[in-house]
Tab-separated table of C-alpha atoms in Angstrom:
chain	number	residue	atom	x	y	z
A	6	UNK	CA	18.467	6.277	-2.115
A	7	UNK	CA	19.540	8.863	0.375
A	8	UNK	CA	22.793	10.490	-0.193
A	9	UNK	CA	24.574	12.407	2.932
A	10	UNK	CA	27.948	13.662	2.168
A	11	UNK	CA	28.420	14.379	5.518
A	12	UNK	CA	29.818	11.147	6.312
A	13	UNK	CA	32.240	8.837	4.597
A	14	UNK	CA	31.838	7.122	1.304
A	15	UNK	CA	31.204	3.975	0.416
A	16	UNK	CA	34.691	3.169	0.839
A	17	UNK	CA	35.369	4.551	4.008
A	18	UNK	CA	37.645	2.203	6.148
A	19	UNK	CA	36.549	0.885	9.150
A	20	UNK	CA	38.164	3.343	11.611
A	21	UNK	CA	35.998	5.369	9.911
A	22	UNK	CA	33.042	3.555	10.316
A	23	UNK	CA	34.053	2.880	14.118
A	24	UNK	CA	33.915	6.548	14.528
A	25	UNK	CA	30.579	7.225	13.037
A	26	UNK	CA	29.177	4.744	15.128
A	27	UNK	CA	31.247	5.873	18.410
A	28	UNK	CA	30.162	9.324	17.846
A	29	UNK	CA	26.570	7.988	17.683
A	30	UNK	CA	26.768	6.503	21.342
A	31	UNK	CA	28.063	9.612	22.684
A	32	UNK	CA	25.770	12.014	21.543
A	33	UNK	CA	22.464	9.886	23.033
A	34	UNK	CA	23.753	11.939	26.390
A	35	UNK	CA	22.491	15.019	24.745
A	36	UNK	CA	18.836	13.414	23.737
A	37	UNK	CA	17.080	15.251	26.969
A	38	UNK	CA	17.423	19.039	24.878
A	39	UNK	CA	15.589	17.826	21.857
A	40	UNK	CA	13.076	15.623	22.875
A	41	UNK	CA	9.791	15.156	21.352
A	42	UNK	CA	6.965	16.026	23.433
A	43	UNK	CA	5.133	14.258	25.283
A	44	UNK	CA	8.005	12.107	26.542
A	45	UNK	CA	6.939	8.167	26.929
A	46	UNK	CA	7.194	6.492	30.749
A	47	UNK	CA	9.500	3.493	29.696
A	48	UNK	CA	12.009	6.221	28.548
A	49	UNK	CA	13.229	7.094	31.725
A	50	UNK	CA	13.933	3.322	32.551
A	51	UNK	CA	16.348	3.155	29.156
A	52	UNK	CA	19.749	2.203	29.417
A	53	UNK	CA	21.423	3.705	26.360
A	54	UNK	CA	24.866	2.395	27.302
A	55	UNK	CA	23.451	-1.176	27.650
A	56	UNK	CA	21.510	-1.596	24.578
A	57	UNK	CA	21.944	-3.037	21.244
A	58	UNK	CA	23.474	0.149	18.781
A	59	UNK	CA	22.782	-0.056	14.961
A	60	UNK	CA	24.012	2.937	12.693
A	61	UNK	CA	22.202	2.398	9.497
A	62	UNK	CA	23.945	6.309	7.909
A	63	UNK	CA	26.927	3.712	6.394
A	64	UNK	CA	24.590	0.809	5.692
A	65	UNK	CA	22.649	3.825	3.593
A	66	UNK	CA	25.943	5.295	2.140
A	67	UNK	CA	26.523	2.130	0.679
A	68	UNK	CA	23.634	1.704	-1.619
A	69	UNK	CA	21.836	-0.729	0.973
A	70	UNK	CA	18.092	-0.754	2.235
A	71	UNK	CA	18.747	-0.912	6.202
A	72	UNK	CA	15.210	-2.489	6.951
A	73	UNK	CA	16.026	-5.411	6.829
A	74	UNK	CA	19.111	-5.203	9.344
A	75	UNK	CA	16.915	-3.177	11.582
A	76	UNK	CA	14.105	-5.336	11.802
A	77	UNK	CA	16.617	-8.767	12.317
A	78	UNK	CA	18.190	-6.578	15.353
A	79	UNK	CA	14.956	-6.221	16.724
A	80	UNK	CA	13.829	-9.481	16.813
A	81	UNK	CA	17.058	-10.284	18.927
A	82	UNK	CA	15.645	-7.976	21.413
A	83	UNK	CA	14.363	-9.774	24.326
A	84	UNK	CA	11.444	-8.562	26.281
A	85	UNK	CA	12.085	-5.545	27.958
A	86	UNK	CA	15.670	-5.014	26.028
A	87	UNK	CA	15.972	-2.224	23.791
A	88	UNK	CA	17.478	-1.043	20.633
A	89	UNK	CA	19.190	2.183	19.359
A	90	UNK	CA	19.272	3.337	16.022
A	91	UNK	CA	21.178	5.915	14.401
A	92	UNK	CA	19.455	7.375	11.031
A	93	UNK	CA	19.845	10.685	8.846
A	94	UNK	CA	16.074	11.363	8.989
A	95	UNK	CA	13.404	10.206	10.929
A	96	UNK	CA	12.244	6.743	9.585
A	97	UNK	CA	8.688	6.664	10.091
A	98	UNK	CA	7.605	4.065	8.017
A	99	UNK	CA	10.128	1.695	9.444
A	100	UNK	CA	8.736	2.806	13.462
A	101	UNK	CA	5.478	2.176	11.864
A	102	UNK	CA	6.424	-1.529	10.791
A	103	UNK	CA	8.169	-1.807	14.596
A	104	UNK	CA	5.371	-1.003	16.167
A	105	UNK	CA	2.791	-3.685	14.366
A	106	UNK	CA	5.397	-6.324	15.680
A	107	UNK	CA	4.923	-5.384	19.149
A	108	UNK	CA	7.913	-2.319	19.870
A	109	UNK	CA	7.781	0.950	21.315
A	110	UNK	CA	10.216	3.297	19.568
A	111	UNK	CA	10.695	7.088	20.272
A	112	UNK	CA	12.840	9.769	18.034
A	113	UNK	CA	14.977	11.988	19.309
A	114	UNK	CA	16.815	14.654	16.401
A	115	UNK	CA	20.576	15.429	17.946
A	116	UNK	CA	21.542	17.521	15.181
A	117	UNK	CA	21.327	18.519	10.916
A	118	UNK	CA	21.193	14.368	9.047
A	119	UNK	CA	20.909	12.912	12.856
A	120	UNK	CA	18.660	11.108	14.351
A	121	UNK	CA	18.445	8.762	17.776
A	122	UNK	CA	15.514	6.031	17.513
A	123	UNK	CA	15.311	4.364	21.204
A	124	UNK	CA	12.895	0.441	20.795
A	125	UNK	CA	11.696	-1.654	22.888
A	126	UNK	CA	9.799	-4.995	22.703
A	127	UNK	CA	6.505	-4.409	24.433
A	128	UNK	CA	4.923	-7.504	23.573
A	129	UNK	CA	6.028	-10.942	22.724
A	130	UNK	CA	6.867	-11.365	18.683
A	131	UNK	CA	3.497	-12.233	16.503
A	132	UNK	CA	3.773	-15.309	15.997
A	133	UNK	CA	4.283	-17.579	12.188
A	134	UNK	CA	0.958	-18.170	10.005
A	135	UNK	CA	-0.291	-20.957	10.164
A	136	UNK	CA	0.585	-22.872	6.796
A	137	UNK	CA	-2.179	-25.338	5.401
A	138	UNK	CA	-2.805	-27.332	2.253
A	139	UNK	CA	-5.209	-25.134	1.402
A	140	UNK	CA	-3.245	-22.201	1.465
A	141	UNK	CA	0.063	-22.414	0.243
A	142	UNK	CA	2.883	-20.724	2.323
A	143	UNK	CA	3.589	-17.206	1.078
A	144	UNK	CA	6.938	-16.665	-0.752
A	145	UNK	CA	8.705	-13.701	-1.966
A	146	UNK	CA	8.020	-12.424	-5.528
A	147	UNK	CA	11.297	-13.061	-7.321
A	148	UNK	CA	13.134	-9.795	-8.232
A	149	UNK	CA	10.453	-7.775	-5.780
A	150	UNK	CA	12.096	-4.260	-4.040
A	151	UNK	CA	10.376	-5.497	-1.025
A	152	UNK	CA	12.585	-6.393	1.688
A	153	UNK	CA	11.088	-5.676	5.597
A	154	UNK	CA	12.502	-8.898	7.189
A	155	UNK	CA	9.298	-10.851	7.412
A	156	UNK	CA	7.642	-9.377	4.733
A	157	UNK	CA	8.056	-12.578	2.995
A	158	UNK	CA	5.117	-13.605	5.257
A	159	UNK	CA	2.840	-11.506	4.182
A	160	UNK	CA	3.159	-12.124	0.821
A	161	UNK	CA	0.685	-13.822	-1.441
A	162	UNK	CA	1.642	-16.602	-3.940
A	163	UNK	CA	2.715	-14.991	-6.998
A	164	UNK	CA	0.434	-16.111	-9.529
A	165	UNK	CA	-2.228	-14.148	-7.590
A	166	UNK	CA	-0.773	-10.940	-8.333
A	167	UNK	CA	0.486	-11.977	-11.367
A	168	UNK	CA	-3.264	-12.547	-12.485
A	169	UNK	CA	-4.647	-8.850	-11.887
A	170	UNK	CA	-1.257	-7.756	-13.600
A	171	UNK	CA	-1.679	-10.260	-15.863
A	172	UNK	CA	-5.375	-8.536	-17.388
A	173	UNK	CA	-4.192	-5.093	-16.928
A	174	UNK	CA	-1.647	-6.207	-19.549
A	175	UNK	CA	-3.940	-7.468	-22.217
A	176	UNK	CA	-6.938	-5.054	-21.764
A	177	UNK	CA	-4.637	-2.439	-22.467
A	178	UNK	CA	-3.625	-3.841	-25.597
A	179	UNK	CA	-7.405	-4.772	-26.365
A	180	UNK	CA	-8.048	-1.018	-25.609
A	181	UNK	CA	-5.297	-0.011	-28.107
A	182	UNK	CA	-6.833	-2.505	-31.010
A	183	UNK	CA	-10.539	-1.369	-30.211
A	184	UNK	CA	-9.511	2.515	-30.895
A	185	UNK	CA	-7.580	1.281	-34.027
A	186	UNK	CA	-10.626	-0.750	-35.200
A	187	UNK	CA	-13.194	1.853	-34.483
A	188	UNK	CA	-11.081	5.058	-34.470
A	189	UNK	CA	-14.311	6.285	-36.705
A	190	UNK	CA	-16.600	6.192	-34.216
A	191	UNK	CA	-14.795	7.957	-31.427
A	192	UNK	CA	-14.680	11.647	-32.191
A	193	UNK	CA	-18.801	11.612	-32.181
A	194	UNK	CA	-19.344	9.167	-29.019
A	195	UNK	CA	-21.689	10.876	-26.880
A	196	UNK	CA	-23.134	8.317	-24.859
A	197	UNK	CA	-24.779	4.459	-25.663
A	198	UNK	CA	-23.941	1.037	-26.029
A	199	UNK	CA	-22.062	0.103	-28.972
A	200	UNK	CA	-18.225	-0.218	-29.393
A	201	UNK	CA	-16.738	2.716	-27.884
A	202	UNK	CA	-18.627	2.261	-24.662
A	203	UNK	CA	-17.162	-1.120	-24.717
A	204	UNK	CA	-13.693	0.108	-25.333
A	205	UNK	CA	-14.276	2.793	-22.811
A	206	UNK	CA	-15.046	-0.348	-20.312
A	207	UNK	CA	-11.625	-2.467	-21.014
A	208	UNK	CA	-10.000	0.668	-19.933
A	209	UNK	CA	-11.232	1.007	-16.886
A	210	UNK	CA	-11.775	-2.372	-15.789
A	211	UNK	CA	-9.569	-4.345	-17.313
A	212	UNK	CA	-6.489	-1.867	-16.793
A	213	UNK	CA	-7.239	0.586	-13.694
A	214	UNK	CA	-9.797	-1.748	-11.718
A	215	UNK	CA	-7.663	-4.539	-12.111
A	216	UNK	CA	-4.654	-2.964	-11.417
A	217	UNK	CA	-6.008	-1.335	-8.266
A	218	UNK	CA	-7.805	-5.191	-6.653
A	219	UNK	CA	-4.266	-6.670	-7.378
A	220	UNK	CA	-1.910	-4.199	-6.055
A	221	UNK	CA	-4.088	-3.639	-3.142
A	222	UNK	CA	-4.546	-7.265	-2.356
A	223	UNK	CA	-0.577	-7.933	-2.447
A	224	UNK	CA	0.832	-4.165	-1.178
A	225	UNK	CA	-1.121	-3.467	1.466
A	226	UNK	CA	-0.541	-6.313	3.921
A	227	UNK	CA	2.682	-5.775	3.661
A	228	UNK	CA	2.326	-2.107	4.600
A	229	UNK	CA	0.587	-2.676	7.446
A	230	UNK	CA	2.230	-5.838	8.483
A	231	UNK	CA	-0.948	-7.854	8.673
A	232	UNK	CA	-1.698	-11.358	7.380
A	233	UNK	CA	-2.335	-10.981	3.487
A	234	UNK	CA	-6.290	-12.411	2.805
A	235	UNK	CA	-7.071	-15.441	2.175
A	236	UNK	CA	-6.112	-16.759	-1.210
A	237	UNK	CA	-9.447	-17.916	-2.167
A	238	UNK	CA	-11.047	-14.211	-1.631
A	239	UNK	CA	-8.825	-13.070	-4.212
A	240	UNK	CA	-9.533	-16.191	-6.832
A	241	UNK	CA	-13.128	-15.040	-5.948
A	242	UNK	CA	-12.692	-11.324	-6.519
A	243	UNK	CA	-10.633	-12.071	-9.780
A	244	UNK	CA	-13.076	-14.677	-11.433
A	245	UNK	CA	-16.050	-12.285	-10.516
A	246	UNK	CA	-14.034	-9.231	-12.542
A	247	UNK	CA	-12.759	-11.361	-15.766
A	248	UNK	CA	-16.490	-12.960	-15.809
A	249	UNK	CA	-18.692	-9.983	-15.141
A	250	UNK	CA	-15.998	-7.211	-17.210
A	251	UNK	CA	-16.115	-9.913	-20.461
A	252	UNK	CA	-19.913	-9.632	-19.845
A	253	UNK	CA	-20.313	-6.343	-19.877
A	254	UNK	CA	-17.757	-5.801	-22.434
A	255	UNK	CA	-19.933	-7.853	-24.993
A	256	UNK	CA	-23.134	-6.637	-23.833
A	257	UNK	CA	-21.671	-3.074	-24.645
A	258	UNK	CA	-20.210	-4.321	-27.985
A	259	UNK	CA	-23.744	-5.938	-28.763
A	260	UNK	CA	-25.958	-3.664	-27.273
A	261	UNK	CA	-27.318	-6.739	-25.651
A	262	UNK	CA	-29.061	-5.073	-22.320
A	263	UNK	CA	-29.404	-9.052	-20.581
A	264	UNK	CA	-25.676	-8.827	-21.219
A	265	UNK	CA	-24.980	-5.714	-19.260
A	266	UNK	CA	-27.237	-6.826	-16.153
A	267	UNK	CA	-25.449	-10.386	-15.978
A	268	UNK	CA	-22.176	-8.674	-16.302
A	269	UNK	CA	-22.715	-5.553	-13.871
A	270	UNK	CA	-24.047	-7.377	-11.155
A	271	UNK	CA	-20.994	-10.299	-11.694
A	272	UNK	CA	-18.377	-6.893	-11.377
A	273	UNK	CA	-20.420	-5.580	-8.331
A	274	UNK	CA	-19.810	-9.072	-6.483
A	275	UNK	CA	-16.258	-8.639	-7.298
A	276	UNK	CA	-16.465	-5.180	-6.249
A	277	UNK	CA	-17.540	-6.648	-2.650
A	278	UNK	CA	-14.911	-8.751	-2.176
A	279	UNK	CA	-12.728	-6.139	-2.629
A	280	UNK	CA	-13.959	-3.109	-1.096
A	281	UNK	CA	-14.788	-5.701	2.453
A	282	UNK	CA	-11.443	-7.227	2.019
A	283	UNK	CA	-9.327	-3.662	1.846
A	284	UNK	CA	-11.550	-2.132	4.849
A	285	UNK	CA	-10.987	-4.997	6.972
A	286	UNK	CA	-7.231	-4.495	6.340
A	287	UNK	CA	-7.417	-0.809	7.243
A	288	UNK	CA	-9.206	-1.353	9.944
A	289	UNK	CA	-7.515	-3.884	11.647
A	290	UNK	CA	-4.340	-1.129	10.940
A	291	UNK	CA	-5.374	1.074	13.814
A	292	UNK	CA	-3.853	3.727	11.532
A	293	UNK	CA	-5.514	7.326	11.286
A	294	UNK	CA	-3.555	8.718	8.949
A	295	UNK	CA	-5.321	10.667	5.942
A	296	UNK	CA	-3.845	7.374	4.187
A	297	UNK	CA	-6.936	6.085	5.562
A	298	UNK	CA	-9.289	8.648	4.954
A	299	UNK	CA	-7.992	8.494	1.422
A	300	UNK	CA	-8.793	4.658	1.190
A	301	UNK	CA	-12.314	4.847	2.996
A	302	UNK	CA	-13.442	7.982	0.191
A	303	UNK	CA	-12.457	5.397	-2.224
A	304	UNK	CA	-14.147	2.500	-1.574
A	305	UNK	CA	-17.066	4.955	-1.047
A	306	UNK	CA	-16.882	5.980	-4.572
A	307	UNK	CA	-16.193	2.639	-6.285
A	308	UNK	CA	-19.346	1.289	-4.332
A	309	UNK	CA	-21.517	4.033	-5.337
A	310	UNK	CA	-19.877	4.260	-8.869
A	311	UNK	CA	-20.955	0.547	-8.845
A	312	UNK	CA	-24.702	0.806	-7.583
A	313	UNK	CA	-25.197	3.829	-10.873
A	314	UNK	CA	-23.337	1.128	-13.300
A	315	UNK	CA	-26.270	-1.707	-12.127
A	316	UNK	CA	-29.129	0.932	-12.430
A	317	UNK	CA	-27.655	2.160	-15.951
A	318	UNK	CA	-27.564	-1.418	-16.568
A	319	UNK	CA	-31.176	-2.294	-16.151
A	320	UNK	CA	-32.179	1.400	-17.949
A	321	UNK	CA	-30.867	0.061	-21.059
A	322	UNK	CA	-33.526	-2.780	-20.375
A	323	UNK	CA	-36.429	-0.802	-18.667
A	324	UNK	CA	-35.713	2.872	-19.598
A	325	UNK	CA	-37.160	4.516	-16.366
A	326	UNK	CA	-33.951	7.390	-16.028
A	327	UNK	CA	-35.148	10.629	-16.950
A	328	UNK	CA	-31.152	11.807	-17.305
A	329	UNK	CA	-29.526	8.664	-18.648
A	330	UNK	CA	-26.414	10.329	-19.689
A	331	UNK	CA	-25.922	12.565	-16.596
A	332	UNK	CA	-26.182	9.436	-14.436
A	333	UNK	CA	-23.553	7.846	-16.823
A	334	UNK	CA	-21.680	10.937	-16.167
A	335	UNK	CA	-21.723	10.650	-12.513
A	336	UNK	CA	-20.956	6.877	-12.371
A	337	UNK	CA	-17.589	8.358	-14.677
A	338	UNK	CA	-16.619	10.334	-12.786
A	339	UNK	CA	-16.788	8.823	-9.287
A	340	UNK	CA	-15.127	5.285	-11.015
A	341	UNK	CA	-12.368	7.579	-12.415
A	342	UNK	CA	-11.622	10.420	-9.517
A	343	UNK	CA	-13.447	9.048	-6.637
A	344	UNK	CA	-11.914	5.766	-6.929
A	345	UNK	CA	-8.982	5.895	-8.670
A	346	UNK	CA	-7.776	9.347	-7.874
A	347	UNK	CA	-8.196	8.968	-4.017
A	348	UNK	CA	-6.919	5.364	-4.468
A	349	UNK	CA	-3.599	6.182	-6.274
A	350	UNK	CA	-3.043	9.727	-3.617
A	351	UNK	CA	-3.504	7.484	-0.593
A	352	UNK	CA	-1.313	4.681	-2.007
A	353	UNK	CA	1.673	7.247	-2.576
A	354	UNK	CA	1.736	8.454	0.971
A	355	UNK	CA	3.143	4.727	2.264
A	356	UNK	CA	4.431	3.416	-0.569
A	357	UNK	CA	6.745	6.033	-2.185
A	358	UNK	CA	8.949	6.454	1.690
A	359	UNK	CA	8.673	2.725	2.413
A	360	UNK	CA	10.468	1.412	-0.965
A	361	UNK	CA	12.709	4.909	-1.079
A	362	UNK	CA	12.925	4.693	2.558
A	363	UNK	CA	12.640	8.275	3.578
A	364	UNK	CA	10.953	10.460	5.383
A	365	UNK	CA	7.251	10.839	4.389
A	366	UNK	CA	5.941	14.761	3.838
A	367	UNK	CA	4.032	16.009	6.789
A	368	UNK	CA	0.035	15.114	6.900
A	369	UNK	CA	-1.071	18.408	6.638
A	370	UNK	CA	0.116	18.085	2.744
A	371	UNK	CA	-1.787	14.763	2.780
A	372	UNK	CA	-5.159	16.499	4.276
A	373	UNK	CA	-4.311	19.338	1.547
A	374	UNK	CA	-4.612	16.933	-1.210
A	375	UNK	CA	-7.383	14.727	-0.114
């Protein structure tokens, strides 16, 4: 949580409060000598002294997310009313979130742990999802650190979630028994069916895939303040991994190669489902941050880490790879880096500012890592 100690404690009595907040309204008259560049048209049509004023600095000092209380102010803003909000730092995840429900906001920085956000509804609020028998309206997860006002919409139903979670859970106590059933056959595993391949596998599927289709599915949505997908793409996607990764799993165990082919091609279905649901979310974003550069490589690399698990699949059968093991190698390494690695870096870039609601680092860290 941010901590200024420029301003009052929690405590602080309301004259004191009054004066953060008066001081607040008086300094928007020096806004025109630290401008950012370029400087929107609406802004010279704002009435400061007219509009709605919300100081989050004591909101913050008290141990309170302000998101909420920004975004129900700005849903009282009629069309072509504004908004002024007084911050320590630039919040750019919250403008983010503003401007997917239809407001313009520009940032002005009047001085060290102050900042002048000026909104204003440019479009007409999105309007309520639709809620159908089929679908049953979202609701928040109980005890969940998410709280953006109508968030709550864009929320699956928590036993979809829960699911994903659910496997990641129990694969990694699976994985844990496997290496303490067959901790003899580790040390010399280079390559081939047979248990430790199959232990290998309810890693990586059952705890990092699994983790990544579910948090994905609910987190992302929300970040971008778009409708979460439809409920039966994620049944879909989740039957497809449990199926296909129990599959593959015994195919491995067995060295059953019929096994492995049913199984890999059941995982690359679920793969599909995925990989189209998340890129229709990010594209539908409009964003062109290296977030999404990050998410793009790694769909990239799960689908190609996919297409060398079917033909290592069917090699086991037909045995037409010259270079089984550096193909297995490759398919490792772009499930493990490729996907996970870019998946996880991308993630932290939105994530990490929106729950500790701070400033995010600059992008050219973010183009640095990717």
């Amino acid at each position: 949580m941010v901590k200024n100690t420029d301003f009052p404690s929690s405590g602080a009595n309301a004259a004191s409060l009054d004066a953060i907040i008066s001081g607040c309204r008086k300094s928007e008259a020096r806004d025109n000598a630290v401008e950012q560049k370029p400087v929107p048209a609406w802004l010279s049509g704002f009435e400061s002294g007219s509009s709605q004023l919300l100081d989050v600095r004591p909101i913050l000092l008290e141990g309170r997310e302000p998101i909420a209380d920004v975004l129900a102010a700005a849903d009282r803003i009629p069309n072509g009313g504004g908004l002024v909000i007084c911050a320590p730092f630039n919040p750019a995840p919250l403008r983010s979130v503003l401007h997917g429900r239809g407001f313009a906001t520009y940032g002005s920085r009047l001085g060290e742990g102050h900042w002048s956000i000026r909104v204003v509804r440019t479009a007409a609020p999105p309007p309520m999802p639709r809620r159908t028998k089929r679908q049953p309206p979202a609701r928040a997860v109980p005890g969940s650190a998410v709280k953006l006002g109508g968030a709550t919409q864009r929320l699956l139903p928590e036993l979809v979630p829960l699911r994903f979670f659910g496997v990641a859970v129990f694969a990694h106590a699976a994985t844990w028994a496997g290496i303490l059933l067959f901790a003899e056959a580790l040390p010399g595993f280079h390559g081939g069916a047979g248990p430790a391949l199959a232990i290998l596998h309810v890693a990586v599927l059952g705890v990092l895939l699994a983790s990544a289709m579910g948090a994905s599915f609910q987190m992302l949505p929300v970040a971008f303040a778009l409708p979460p997908p439809p409920k039966r793409i994620c049944d879909t996607a989740f039957g497809l991994l449990v199926g296909g990764g129990a599959g593959l799993v015994v195919g491995f165990s067995l060295s059953e190669p019929l096994l492995m082919i049913g199984g890999g091609a059941l995982l690359g279905g679920a793969v599909a489902f995925h990989l189209a649901t998340v890129a229709r979310l990010v594209w539908r974003s409009g964003d062109h941050s290296p977030f999404r550069w990050h998410i793009a490589a790694a769909l990239l690399a799960i689908a190609a880490a996919v297409t060398f698990a079917i033909g290592l699949a069917l090699d086991f059968r037909l045995g037409v790879l010259e270079n089984h093991q550096g193909v297995a190698l490759t398919h490792f390494i772009l499930a493990g880096f490729g996907f996970m690695g870019l998946f996880v870096m991308g993630f932290s870039q939105i994530l990490v500012p929106m729950f500790a609601v701070a400033e995010p680092v600059g992008e050219n860290w973010a183009w640095a890592a990717f």
